[in-house]
């Protein structure tokens, strides 16, 4: 039976540190504030947003939501973004994506103040991350995976990590972050021939595909016996009752060393890291 590593425990250790930093910020007369920008009120963002508001209010960090009209044009979107970007009272900016097809994120990604870019949507932080710098903002979901590994005190040197998924938000940044932590990384995706073969000798597997039941226990037959399986995926359960990840928990949990769950895993750490980044932004501005 695997050890279940709980998101609440990882998040709890991060929150302790955030609370101390908020006290210090207040002593300096500074305040952290997150502004979330969305175009239209997409229900797909609702659960993420609820999670953010819950964590931020628990920590006493201000949040604000700017819902822009779904018929907004590029010029209006860019100027609404600039207004937030230039607002001295805003320390962190989160733009809910994807934007509607009629809009581009290009201007925002080019112009966002790198110190306010708490989820690494801007080109400055993305390039810094790709170059292996550790002083930039990392995308919160990818960083959440790293925090699970740190929480479990896993030294990544000489470890084989397999990531399933190569998106700009999770898979790709995670490749860079893990290489910077000295891991040996394999990234699988929809055009990978035989994922089971790639899992040979894997010490850590991260699923970030958005494909229910993608990782099955039998695929780990040649992986390390104490392999740590971390599930980033969020999918609707087959019966429509709630969410599940990419890992088929029933077959995987008995054959790996450690595992995370969905819900109760990476998601809860993601919103806590957003709070940590918002506080860090307020410290640096
Ligand atoms: P995406 O659709 O942009 O990318 C998915 C990636 O997985 C692609 O690179 C694709 O090649 C790969 N992939 C998909 N199906 C595959 C398969 N059957 N075999 C191999 N590779 C496959 O998605 P994303 O934005 O990276 O998100 C991935 C998952 O993580 C989604 O379920 C999403 O909901 C979830 N997510 C969770 C959090 C969180 O906080 N827990 C945050 C963001 C995204």
PDB file of C-alpha atoms and ligand atoms in Angstrom:
ATOM      1  CA  UNK A   1       0.000   0.000   0.000  1.00  0.00           C
ATOM      2  CA  UNK A   2       1.283   3.447  -0.904  1.00  0.00           C
ATOM      3  CA  UNK A   3       1.642   6.417   1.419  1.00  0.00           C
ATOM      4  CA  UNK A   4      -0.936   9.041   0.447  1.00  0.00           C
ATOM      5  CA  UNK A   5       0.721  12.453   0.462  1.00  0.00           C
ATOM      6  CA  UNK A   6      -2.001  14.969   1.240  1.00  0.00           C
ATOM      7  CA  UNK A   7      -2.239  18.392  -0.342  1.00  0.00           C
ATOM      8  CA  UNK A   8      -3.574  19.798   2.937  1.00  0.00           C
ATOM      9  CA  UNK A   9      -0.337  18.842   4.732  1.00  0.00           C
ATOM     10  CA  UNK A  10       1.886  20.367   2.036  1.00  0.00           C
ATOM     11  CA  UNK A  11      -0.286  23.502   1.896  1.00  0.00           C
ATOM     12  CA  UNK A  12      -0.338  23.743   5.701  1.00  0.00           C
ATOM     13  CA  UNK A  13       3.444  23.995   5.911  1.00  0.00           C
ATOM     14  CA  UNK A  14       3.442  26.759   3.262  1.00  0.00           C
ATOM     15  CA  UNK A  15       0.649  28.684   5.023  1.00  0.00           C
ATOM     16  CA  UNK A  16       2.612  28.845   8.283  1.00  0.00           C
ATOM     17  CA  UNK A  17       5.397  30.682   6.467  1.00  0.00           C
ATOM     18  CA  UNK A  18       2.929  32.975   4.642  1.00  0.00           C
ATOM     19  CA  UNK A  19       1.333  34.046   7.931  1.00  0.00           C
ATOM     20  CA  UNK A  20       4.712  35.104   9.351  1.00  0.00           C
ATOM     21  CA  UNK A  21       5.527  37.060   6.198  1.00  0.00           C
ATOM     22  CA  UNK A  22       2.161  38.866   6.257  1.00  0.00           C
ATOM     23  CA  UNK A  23       2.892  40.098   9.791  1.00  0.00           C
ATOM     24  CA  UNK A  24       6.264  41.434   8.638  1.00  0.00           C
ATOM     25  CA  UNK A  25       4.643  43.066   5.595  1.00  0.00           C
ATOM     26  CA  UNK A  26       2.070  44.780   7.786  1.00  0.00           C
ATOM     27  CA  UNK A  27       4.839  46.034  10.093  1.00  0.00           C
ATOM     28  CA  UNK A  28       6.383  47.700   7.036  1.00  0.00           C
ATOM     29  CA  UNK A  29       3.020  49.303   6.201  1.00  0.00           C
ATOM     30  CA  UNK A  30       2.671  47.152   3.044  1.00  0.00           C
ATOM     31  CA  UNK A  31      -0.335  45.113   1.895  1.00  0.00           C
ATOM     32  CA  UNK A  32      -0.689  42.178  -0.490  1.00  0.00           C
ATOM     33  CA  UNK A  33      -3.532  42.167  -2.985  1.00  0.00           C
ATOM     34  CA  UNK A  34      -4.428  39.808  -5.832  1.00  0.00           C
ATOM     35  CA  UNK A  35      -6.418  41.001  -8.829  1.00  0.00           C
ATOM     36  CA  UNK A  36      -8.009  38.295 -10.970  1.00  0.00           C
ATOM     37  CA  UNK A  37      -9.006  39.234 -14.493  1.00  0.00           C
ATOM     38  CA  UNK A  38     -11.498  37.199 -16.469  1.00  0.00           C
ATOM     39  CA  UNK A  39     -13.289  37.818 -19.726  1.00  0.00           C
ATOM     40  CA  UNK A  40     -16.902  36.817 -19.213  1.00  0.00           C
ATOM     41  CA  UNK A  41     -17.817  34.652 -16.229  1.00  0.00           C
ATOM     42  CA  UNK A  42     -16.663  31.203 -17.396  1.00  0.00           C
ATOM     43  CA  UNK A  43     -18.025  28.486 -15.068  1.00  0.00           C
ATOM     44  CA  UNK A  44     -14.866  26.435 -15.854  1.00  0.00           C
ATOM     45  CA  UNK A  45     -12.920  28.924 -13.692  1.00  0.00           C
ATOM     46  CA  UNK A  46     -15.442  28.892 -10.868  1.00  0.00           C
ATOM     47  CA  UNK A  47     -14.001  26.078  -8.766  1.00  0.00           C
ATOM     48  CA  UNK A  48     -10.415  27.368  -9.114  1.00  0.00           C
ATOM     49  CA  UNK A  49     -11.627  30.835  -8.164  1.00  0.00           C
ATOM     50  CA  UNK A  50     -13.558  29.525  -5.152  1.00  0.00           C
ATOM     51  CA  UNK A  51     -10.415  27.710  -3.978  1.00  0.00           C
ATOM     52  CA  UNK A  52      -8.352  30.890  -4.344  1.00  0.00           C
ATOM     53  CA  UNK A  53     -10.840  33.052  -2.452  1.00  0.00           C
ATOM     54  CA  UNK A  54     -11.078  30.467   0.349  1.00  0.00           C
ATOM     55  CA  UNK A  55      -7.289  30.309   0.843  1.00  0.00           C
ATOM     56  CA  UNK A  56      -6.773  34.077   0.525  1.00  0.00           C
ATOM     57  CA  UNK A  57      -9.541  34.954   2.967  1.00  0.00           C
ATOM     58  CA  UNK A  58      -8.256  32.369   5.438  1.00  0.00           C
ATOM     59  CA  UNK A  59      -4.850  34.076   5.253  1.00  0.00           C
ATOM     60  CA  UNK A  60      -6.306  37.599   5.276  1.00  0.00           C
ATOM     61  CA  UNK A  61      -5.034  38.570   1.813  1.00  0.00           C
ATOM     62  CA  UNK A  62      -7.236  40.879  -0.241  1.00  0.00           C
ATOM     63  CA  UNK A  63      -8.593  39.648  -3.574  1.00  0.00           C
ATOM     64  CA  UNK A  64     -10.405  41.555  -6.281  1.00  0.00           C
ATOM     65  CA  UNK A  65     -12.050  40.212  -9.417  1.00  0.00           C
ATOM     66  CA  UNK A  66     -12.378  42.163 -12.637  1.00  0.00           C
ATOM     67  CA  UNK A  67     -14.876  40.524 -14.966  1.00  0.00           C
ATOM     68  CA  UNK A  68     -14.575  42.070 -18.399  1.00  0.00           C
ATOM     69  CA  UNK A  69     -17.441  41.975 -20.874  1.00  0.00           C
ATOM     70  CA  UNK A  70     -17.287  38.855 -23.059  1.00  0.00           C
ATOM     71  CA  UNK A  71     -17.649  41.059 -26.183  1.00  0.00           C
ATOM     72  CA  UNK A  72     -14.648  43.213 -25.308  1.00  0.00           C
ATOM     73  CA  UNK A  73     -12.220  43.912 -28.196  1.00  0.00           C
ATOM     74  CA  UNK A  74      -8.421  43.563 -28.081  1.00  0.00           C
ATOM     75  CA  UNK A  75      -7.826  47.257 -27.496  1.00  0.00           C
ATOM     76  CA  UNK A  76     -10.260  47.360 -24.574  1.00  0.00           C
ATOM     77  CA  UNK A  77      -8.786  44.196 -23.071  1.00  0.00           C
ATOM     78  CA  UNK A  78      -5.224  45.540 -23.333  1.00  0.00           C
ATOM     79  CA  UNK A  79      -6.147  48.851 -21.729  1.00  0.00           C
ATOM     80  CA  UNK A  80      -8.091  47.140 -18.902  1.00  0.00           C
ATOM     81  CA  UNK A  81      -5.021  44.972 -18.322  1.00  0.00           C
ATOM     82  CA  UNK A  82      -2.705  48.004 -18.309  1.00  0.00           C
ATOM     83  CA  UNK A  83      -4.860  49.715 -15.714  1.00  0.00           C
ATOM     84  CA  UNK A  84      -4.438  46.761 -13.331  1.00  0.00           C
ATOM     85  CA  UNK A  85      -0.752  46.373 -14.202  1.00  0.00           C
ATOM     86  CA  UNK A  86      -0.088  50.007 -13.309  1.00  0.00           C
ATOM     87  CA  UNK A  87      -2.224  50.082 -10.159  1.00  0.00           C
ATOM     88  CA  UNK A  88       0.200  50.506  -7.246  1.00  0.00           C
ATOM     89  CA  UNK A  89      -2.267  48.844  -4.860  1.00  0.00           C
ATOM     90  CA  UNK A  90      -2.172  45.561  -6.840  1.00  0.00           C
ATOM     91  CA  UNK A  91       0.683  43.201  -5.993  1.00  0.00           C
ATOM     92  CA  UNK A  92      -0.290  40.108  -7.996  1.00  0.00           C
ATOM     93  CA  UNK A  93      -2.174  39.619 -11.261  1.00  0.00           C
ATOM     94  CA  UNK A  94      -3.902  36.435 -12.395  1.00  0.00           C
ATOM     95  CA  UNK A  95      -5.525  36.307 -15.834  1.00  0.00           C
ATOM     96  CA  UNK A  96      -7.922  33.393 -16.250  1.00  0.00           C
ATOM     97  CA  UNK A  97      -7.137  31.528 -19.440  1.00  0.00           C
ATOM     98  CA  UNK A  98      -7.838  30.534 -22.082  1.00  0.00           C
ATOM     99  CA  UNK A  99      -9.142  33.885 -23.247  1.00  0.00           C
ATOM    100  CA  UNK A 100     -11.960  33.868 -25.832  1.00  0.00           C
ATOM    101  CA  UNK A 101     -10.596  33.054 -29.312  1.00  0.00           C
ATOM    102  CA  UNK A 102     -11.077  36.676 -30.452  1.00  0.00           C
ATOM    103  CA  UNK A 103      -8.498  37.895 -27.897  1.00  0.00           C
ATOM    104  CA  UNK A 104      -4.742  37.479 -27.646  1.00  0.00           C
ATOM    105  CA  UNK A 105      -2.703  37.370 -24.430  1.00  0.00           C
ATOM    106  CA  UNK A 106       0.352  38.685 -26.331  1.00  0.00           C
ATOM    107  CA  UNK A 107       0.274  42.313 -25.131  1.00  0.00           C
ATOM    108  CA  UNK A 108      -0.315  41.291 -21.497  1.00  0.00           C
ATOM    109  CA  UNK A 109       2.446  38.663 -21.643  1.00  0.00           C
ATOM    110  CA  UNK A 110       4.877  41.236 -23.059  1.00  0.00           C
ATOM    111  CA  UNK A 111       4.023  44.095 -20.728  1.00  0.00           C
ATOM    112  CA  UNK A 112       3.118  42.547 -17.367  1.00  0.00           C
ATOM    113  CA  UNK A 113       5.323  43.853 -14.575  1.00  0.00           C
ATOM    114  CA  UNK A 114       7.530  40.771 -13.890  1.00  0.00           C
ATOM    115  CA  UNK A 115       7.252  41.495 -10.151  1.00  0.00           C
ATOM    116  CA  UNK A 116       3.445  41.175 -10.328  1.00  0.00           C
ATOM    117  CA  UNK A 117       3.488  38.154 -12.638  1.00  0.00           C
ATOM    118  CA  UNK A 118       2.745  35.661  -9.880  1.00  0.00           C
ATOM    119  CA  UNK A 119       1.673  32.774 -12.149  1.00  0.00           C
ATOM    120  CA  UNK A 120       4.412  33.146 -14.770  1.00  0.00           C
ATOM    121  CA  UNK A 121       2.225  34.228 -17.686  1.00  0.00           C
ATOM    122  CA  UNK A 122       4.670  36.888 -18.887  1.00  0.00           C
ATOM    123  CA  UNK A 123       7.554  36.335 -21.269  1.00  0.00           C
ATOM    124  CA  UNK A 124      10.158  37.654 -18.816  1.00  0.00           C
ATOM    125  CA  UNK A 125       9.380  35.013 -16.167  1.00  0.00           C
ATOM    126  CA  UNK A 126       8.857  32.268 -18.762  1.00  0.00           C
ATOM    127  CA  UNK A 127      12.247  32.953 -20.337  1.00  0.00           C
ATOM    128  CA  UNK A 128      13.939  33.175 -16.925  1.00  0.00           C
ATOM    129  CA  UNK A 129      12.461  29.816 -15.958  1.00  0.00           C
ATOM    130  CA  UNK A 130      13.560  28.214 -19.242  1.00  0.00           C
ATOM    131  CA  UNK A 131      17.089  29.513 -18.613  1.00  0.00           C
ATOM    132  CA  UNK A 132      17.169  27.819 -15.212  1.00  0.00           C
ATOM    133  CA  UNK A 133      16.936  30.936 -13.054  1.00  0.00           C
ATOM    134  CA  UNK A 134      15.491  30.288  -9.631  1.00  0.00           C
ATOM    135  CA  UNK A 135      14.620  33.894  -8.748  1.00  0.00           C
ATOM    136  CA  UNK A 136      11.651  34.192 -11.131  1.00  0.00           C
ATOM    137  CA  UNK A 137       8.002  33.300 -10.546  1.00  0.00           C
ATOM    138  CA  UNK A 138       7.138  29.717 -11.444  1.00  0.00           C
ATOM    139  CA  UNK A 139       3.631  28.738 -12.630  1.00  0.00           C
ATOM    140  CA  UNK A 140       1.830  27.738  -9.423  1.00  0.00           C
ATOM    141  CA  UNK A 141       0.580  24.311 -10.558  1.00  0.00           C
ATOM    142  CA  UNK A 142       3.998  23.167 -11.759  1.00  0.00           C
ATOM    143  CA  UNK A 143       5.610  24.545  -8.609  1.00  0.00           C
ATOM    144  CA  UNK A 144       3.041  22.660  -6.496  1.00  0.00           C
ATOM    145  CA  UNK A 145       4.545  19.413  -7.813  1.00  0.00           C
ATOM    146  CA  UNK A 146       8.014  20.530  -6.713  1.00  0.00           C
ATOM    147  CA  UNK A 147       6.634  21.417  -3.256  1.00  0.00           C
ATOM    148  CA  UNK A 148       5.239  17.881  -2.829  1.00  0.00           C
ATOM    149  CA  UNK A 149       8.715  16.532  -3.535  1.00  0.00           C
ATOM    150  CA  UNK A 150      10.331  19.007  -1.137  1.00  0.00           C
ATOM    151  CA  UNK A 151       7.760  18.227   1.547  1.00  0.00           C
ATOM    152  CA  UNK A 152       8.735  14.564   1.263  1.00  0.00           C
ATOM    153  CA  UNK A 153      12.424  15.639   1.398  1.00  0.00           C
ATOM    154  CA  UNK A 154      13.220  13.919  -1.898  1.00  0.00           C
ATOM    155  CA  UNK A 155      16.625  14.811  -3.308  1.00  0.00           C
ATOM    156  CA  UNK A 156      16.129  14.831  -7.084  1.00  0.00           C
ATOM    157  CA  UNK A 157      19.764  14.263  -8.036  1.00  0.00           C
ATOM    158  CA  UNK A 158      20.056  10.932  -9.916  1.00  0.00           C
ATOM    159  CA  UNK A 159      16.259  10.521  -9.886  1.00  0.00           C
ATOM    160  CA  UNK A 160      14.331   9.619 -13.047  1.00  0.00           C
ATOM    161  CA  UNK A 161      11.171  11.674 -13.436  1.00  0.00           C
ATOM    162  CA  UNK A 162       8.555  10.994 -16.112  1.00  0.00           C
ATOM    163  CA  UNK A 163       6.040  13.752 -16.876  1.00  0.00           C
ATOM    164  CA  UNK A 164       2.972  12.953 -18.964  1.00  0.00           C
ATOM    165  CA  UNK A 165       1.851  16.212 -20.601  1.00  0.00           C
ATOM    166  CA  UNK A 166       3.772  18.994 -22.348  1.00  0.00           C
ATOM    167  CA  UNK A 167       1.531  22.056 -21.968  1.00  0.00           C
ATOM    168  CA  UNK A 168       2.962  25.549 -21.491  1.00  0.00           C
ATOM    169  CA  UNK A 169       1.236  25.803 -18.108  1.00  0.00           C
ATOM    170  CA  UNK A 170       2.266  22.512 -16.486  1.00  0.00           C
ATOM    171  CA  UNK A 171       4.368  19.975 -18.418  1.00  0.00           C
ATOM    172  CA  UNK A 172       6.988  22.217 -20.051  1.00  0.00           C
ATOM    173  CA  UNK A 173       7.751  24.463 -17.069  1.00  0.00           C
ATOM    174  CA  UNK A 174       7.955  21.367 -14.902  1.00  0.00           C
ATOM    175  CA  UNK A 175      10.638  19.926 -17.208  1.00  0.00           C
ATOM    176  CA  UNK A 176      12.767  23.073 -16.667  1.00  0.00           C
ATOM    177  CA  UNK A 177      12.136  23.179 -12.927  1.00  0.00           C
ATOM    178  CA  UNK A 178      13.014  19.517 -12.423  1.00  0.00           C
ATOM    179  CA  UNK A 179      16.196  19.795 -14.482  1.00  0.00           C
ATOM    180  CA  UNK A 180      17.185  22.751 -12.280  1.00  0.00           C
ATOM    181  CA  UNK A 181      16.667  20.428  -9.288  1.00  0.00           C
ATOM    182  CA  UNK A 182      19.104  17.923 -10.892  1.00  0.00           C
ATOM    183  CA  UNK A 183      16.482  15.359 -11.928  1.00  0.00           C
ATOM    184  CA  UNK A 184      16.742  13.365 -15.160  1.00  0.00           C
ATOM    185  CA  UNK A 185      13.504  14.121 -16.983  1.00  0.00           C
ATOM    186  CA  UNK A 186      11.443  12.369 -19.669  1.00  0.00           C
ATOM    187  CA  UNK A 187       8.410  14.212 -21.052  1.00  0.00           C
ATOM    188  CA  UNK A 188       5.659  12.119 -22.680  1.00  0.00           C
ATOM    189  CA  UNK A 189       2.711  13.408 -24.687  1.00  0.00           C
ATOM    190  CA  UNK A 190       0.114  12.335 -27.234  1.00  0.00           C
ATOM    191  CA  UNK A 191       2.801  11.511 -29.804  1.00  0.00           C
ATOM    192  CA  UNK A 192       4.840   9.291 -27.447  1.00  0.00           C
ATOM    193  CA  UNK A 193       4.838   5.714 -28.787  1.00  0.00           C
ATOM    194  CA  UNK A 194       4.924   3.589 -25.647  1.00  0.00           C
ATOM    195  CA  UNK A 195       4.496   5.364 -22.307  1.00  0.00           C
ATOM    196  CA  UNK A 196       4.903   2.116 -20.328  1.00  0.00           C
ATOM    197  CA  UNK A 197       8.363   1.718 -21.832  1.00  0.00           C
ATOM    198  CA  UNK A 198       9.236   5.318 -20.850  1.00  0.00           C
ATOM    199  CA  UNK A 199       8.225   4.521 -17.273  1.00  0.00           C
ATOM    200  CA  UNK A 200      11.045   1.977 -16.924  1.00  0.00           C
ATOM    201  CA  UNK A 201      13.122   2.898 -13.826  1.00  0.00           C
ATOM    202  CA  UNK A 202      10.922   5.909 -13.076  1.00  0.00           C
ATOM    203  CA  UNK A 203      11.339   7.163  -9.499  1.00  0.00           C
ATOM    204  CA  UNK A 204       8.653   9.822  -9.897  1.00  0.00           C
ATOM    205  CA  UNK A 205       5.725  10.036 -12.327  1.00  0.00           C
ATOM    206  CA  UNK A 206       3.726  13.226 -12.827  1.00  0.00           C
ATOM    207  CA  UNK A 207       0.494  13.023 -14.799  1.00  0.00           C
ATOM    208  CA  UNK A 208      -0.683  16.334 -16.275  1.00  0.00           C
ATOM    209  CA  UNK A 209      -2.707  15.249 -19.279  1.00  0.00           C
ATOM    210  CA  UNK A 210      -6.367  15.757 -18.433  1.00  0.00           C
ATOM    211  CA  UNK A 211      -7.125  12.144 -19.352  1.00  0.00           C
ATOM    212  CA  UNK A 212      -9.078  10.089 -16.832  1.00  0.00           C
ATOM    213  CA  UNK A 213      -7.487   6.733 -15.961  1.00  0.00           C
ATOM    214  CA  UNK A 214      -4.434   7.377 -18.156  1.00  0.00           C
ATOM    215  CA  UNK A 215      -1.907   5.913 -15.710  1.00  0.00           C
ATOM    216  CA  UNK A 216      -2.713   2.351 -14.689  1.00  0.00           C
ATOM    217  CA  UNK A 217      -0.842   0.262 -12.134  1.00  0.00           C
ATOM    218  CA  UNK A 218       0.330  -2.292 -14.707  1.00  0.00           C
ATOM    219  CA  UNK A 219       2.219   0.470 -16.557  1.00  0.00           C
ATOM    220  CA  UNK A 220       4.552   0.752 -13.541  1.00  0.00           C
ATOM    221  CA  UNK A 221       5.772  -2.868 -13.804  1.00  0.00           C
ATOM    222  CA  UNK A 222       9.349  -1.766 -14.557  1.00  0.00           C
ATOM    223  CA  UNK A 223       9.297   1.476 -12.533  1.00  0.00           C
ATOM    224  CA  UNK A 224      11.052   1.831  -9.163  1.00  0.00           C
ATOM    225  CA  UNK A 225       9.182  -0.099  -6.483  1.00  0.00           C
ATOM    226  CA  UNK A 226       8.835   3.009  -4.321  1.00  0.00           C
ATOM    227  CA  UNK A 227       7.822   5.232  -7.262  1.00  0.00           C
ATOM    228  CA  UNK A 228       6.024   8.480  -6.258  1.00  0.00           C
ATOM    229  CA  UNK A 229       2.968   9.162  -8.470  1.00  0.00           C
ATOM    230  CA  UNK A 230       1.773  12.770  -8.495  1.00  0.00           C
ATOM    231  CA  UNK A 231      -1.545  13.541 -10.166  1.00  0.00           C
ATOM    232  CA  UNK A 232      -2.079  17.038 -11.604  1.00  0.00           C
ATOM    233  CA  UNK A 233      -5.023  16.092 -13.846  1.00  0.00           C
ATOM    234  CA  UNK A 234      -8.551  17.274 -13.170  1.00  0.00           C
ATOM    235  CA  UNK A 235     -11.310  15.352 -14.944  1.00  0.00           C
ATOM    236  CA  UNK A 236     -14.989  14.677 -14.380  1.00  0.00           C
ATOM    237  CA  UNK A 237     -15.591  11.268 -12.870  1.00  0.00           C
ATOM    238  CA  UNK A 238     -17.230   8.745 -15.144  1.00  0.00           C
ATOM    239  CA  UNK A 239     -20.424   8.821 -13.055  1.00  0.00           C
ATOM    240  CA  UNK A 240     -20.449  12.632 -13.266  1.00  0.00           C
ATOM    241  CA  UNK A 241     -20.243  12.916  -9.480  1.00  0.00           C
ATOM    242  CA  UNK A 242     -17.244  15.111  -8.761  1.00  0.00           C
ATOM    243  CA  UNK A 243     -13.686  15.148 -10.080  1.00  0.00           C
ATOM    244  CA  UNK A 244     -10.848  12.671 -10.469  1.00  0.00           C
ATOM    245  CA  UNK A 245      -7.282  12.825 -11.749  1.00  0.00           C
ATOM    246  CA  UNK A 246      -5.352  11.091 -14.526  1.00  0.00           C
ATOM    247  CA  UNK A 247      -4.228   8.228 -12.310  1.00  0.00           C
ATOM    248  CA  UNK A 248      -6.338   5.122 -11.975  1.00  0.00           C
ATOM    249  CA  UNK A 249      -5.988   5.137  -8.196  1.00  0.00           C
ATOM    250  CA  UNK A 250      -7.385   1.644  -7.651  1.00  0.00           C
ATOM    251  CA  UNK A 251      -4.735  -0.129  -9.741  1.00  0.00           C
ATOM    252  CA  UNK A 252      -1.845   2.272  -9.084  1.00  0.00           C
ATOM    253  CA  UNK A 253      -1.949   2.770  -5.320  1.00  0.00           C
ATOM    254  CA  UNK A 254      -1.134  -0.891  -4.496  1.00  0.00           C
ATOM    255  CA  UNK A 255       1.991  -0.925  -6.699  1.00  0.00           C
ATOM    256  CA  UNK A 256       3.685   2.423  -5.990  1.00  0.00           C
ATOM    257  CA  UNK A 257       5.449   3.901  -2.967  1.00  0.00           C
ATOM    258  CA  UNK A 258       3.693   7.251  -2.623  1.00  0.00           C
ATOM    259  CA  UNK A 259       0.717   8.799  -4.360  1.00  0.00           C
ATOM    260  CA  UNK A 260      -1.430  11.948  -4.388  1.00  0.00           C
ATOM    261  CA  UNK A 261      -5.193  12.059  -4.805  1.00  0.00           C
ATOM    262  CA  UNK A 262      -7.663  14.175  -6.777  1.00  0.00           C
ATOM    263  CA  UNK A 263      -9.321  15.949  -5.082  1.00  0.00           C
ATOM    264  CA  UNK A 264      -7.094  16.535  -2.047  1.00  0.00           C
ATOM    265  CA  UNK A 265      -3.752  16.765  -3.840  1.00  0.00           C
ATOM    266  CA  UNK A 266      -2.010  19.230  -6.152  1.00  0.00           C
ATOM    267  CA  UNK A 267      -5.015  21.580  -6.516  1.00  0.00           C
ATOM    268  CA  UNK A 268      -5.027  22.650  -2.872  1.00  0.00           C
ATOM    269  CA  UNK A 269      -1.324  23.470  -3.015  1.00  0.00           C
ATOM    270  CA  UNK A 270      -1.703  25.492  -6.250  1.00  0.00           C
ATOM    271  CA  UNK A 271      -3.957  28.138  -4.670  1.00  0.00           C
ATOM    272  CA  UNK A 272      -1.743  28.317  -1.572  1.00  0.00           C
ATOM    273  CA  UNK A 273       1.273  29.015  -3.788  1.00  0.00           C
ATOM    274  CA  UNK A 274      -0.664  31.765  -5.505  1.00  0.00           C
ATOM    275  CA  UNK A 275      -1.034  33.344  -2.048  1.00  0.00           C
ATOM    276  CA  UNK A 276       2.677  32.862  -1.324  1.00  0.00           C
ATOM    277  CA  UNK A 277       3.583  34.510  -4.643  1.00  0.00           C
ATOM    278  CA  UNK A 278       1.199  37.418  -3.979  1.00  0.00           C
ATOM    279  CA  UNK A 279       2.884  38.058  -0.631  1.00  0.00           C
ATOM    280  CA  UNK A 280       6.329  37.787  -2.260  1.00  0.00           C
ATOM    281  CA  UNK A 281       5.215  40.329  -4.879  1.00  0.00           C
ATOM    282  CA  UNK A 282       4.061  42.759  -2.168  1.00  0.00           C
ATOM    283  CA  UNK A 283       7.438  42.346  -0.431  1.00  0.00           C
ATOM    284  CA  UNK A 284       9.331  43.165  -3.623  1.00  0.00           C
ATOM    285  CA  UNK A 285       7.257  46.112  -4.896  1.00  0.00           C
TER     286      UNK A 285
HETATM  287  P1  LIG B   1      -3.466  20.691 -21.835  1.00  0.00           P
HETATM  288  O1  LIG B   1      -4.666  20.078 -22.470  1.00  0.00           O
HETATM  289  O2  LIG B   1      -3.016  22.029 -22.246  1.00  0.00           O
HETATM  290  O3  LIG B   1      -2.249  19.689 -22.039  1.00  0.00           O
HETATM  291  C1  LIG B   1      -2.377  18.319 -21.844  1.00  0.00           C
HETATM  292  C2  LIG B   1      -1.095  17.634 -22.258  1.00  0.00           C
HETATM  293  O4  LIG B   1      -1.203  16.260 -21.996  1.00  0.00           O
HETATM  294  C3  LIG B   1      -0.760  17.789 -23.727  1.00  0.00           C
HETATM  295  O5  LIG B   1       0.606  18.110 -23.821  1.00  0.00           O
HETATM  296  C4  LIG B   1      -1.029  16.408 -24.326  1.00  0.00           C
HETATM  297  O6  LIG B   1      -0.050  16.085 -25.310  1.00  0.00           O
HETATM  298  C5  LIG B   1      -0.882  15.495 -23.139  1.00  0.00           C
HETATM  299  N1  LIG B   1      -1.813  14.377 -23.193  1.00  0.00           N
HETATM  300  C6  LIG B   1      -3.169  14.439 -23.187  1.00  0.00           C
HETATM  301  N2  LIG B   1      -3.682  13.187 -23.252  1.00  0.00           N
HETATM  302  C7  LIG B   1      -2.638  12.341 -23.305  1.00  0.00           C
HETATM  303  C8  LIG B   1      -2.512  10.936 -23.407  1.00  0.00           C
HETATM  304  N3  LIG B   1      -3.601  10.141 -23.453  1.00  0.00           N
HETATM  305  N4  LIG B   1      -1.274  10.398 -23.449  1.00  0.00           N
HETATM  306  C9  LIG B   1      -0.187  11.184 -23.396  1.00  0.00           C
HETATM  307  N5  LIG B   1      -0.233  12.529 -23.291  1.00  0.00           N
HETATM  308  C10 LIG B   1      -1.443  13.101 -23.254  1.00  0.00           C
HETATM  309  O7  LIG B   1      -3.757  20.632 -20.276  1.00  0.00           O
HETATM  310  P2  LIG B   1      -3.033  21.413 -19.045  1.00  0.00           P
HETATM  311  O8  LIG B   1      -3.526  22.797 -18.983  1.00  0.00           O
HETATM  312  O9  LIG B   1      -1.572  21.125 -19.033  1.00  0.00           O
HETATM  313  O10 LIG B   1      -3.687  20.607 -17.851  1.00  0.00           O
HETATM  314  C11 LIG B   1      -3.438  19.232 -17.684  1.00  0.00           C
HETATM  315  C12 LIG B   1      -4.365  18.711 -16.615  1.00  0.00           C
HETATM  316  O11 LIG B   1      -4.032  19.347 -15.389  1.00  0.00           O
HETATM  317  C13 LIG B   1      -5.840  19.010 -16.870  1.00  0.00           C
HETATM  318  O12 LIG B   1      -6.610  17.942 -16.381  1.00  0.00           O
HETATM  319  C14 LIG B   1      -6.103  20.245 -16.041  1.00  0.00           C
HETATM  320  O13 LIG B   1      -7.447  20.354 -15.635  1.00  0.00           O
HETATM  321  C15 LIG B   1      -5.189  19.975 -14.863  1.00  0.00           C
HETATM  322  N6  LIG B   1      -4.759  21.189 -14.147  1.00  0.00           N
HETATM  323  C16 LIG B   1      -4.751  21.113 -12.798  1.00  0.00           C
HETATM  324  C17 LIG B   1      -4.365  22.209 -12.061  1.00  0.00           C
HETATM  325  C18 LIG B   1      -4.324  22.095 -10.571  1.00  0.00           C
HETATM  326  O14 LIG B   1      -4.183  23.091  -9.869  1.00  0.00           O
HETATM  327  N7  LIG B   1      -4.422  20.886 -10.013  1.00  0.00           N
HETATM  328  C19 LIG B   1      -4.002  23.393 -12.698  1.00  0.00           C
HETATM  329  C20 LIG B   1      -3.960  23.420 -14.091  1.00  0.00           C
HETATM  330  C21 LIG B   1      -4.347  22.294 -14.810  1.00  0.00           C
END
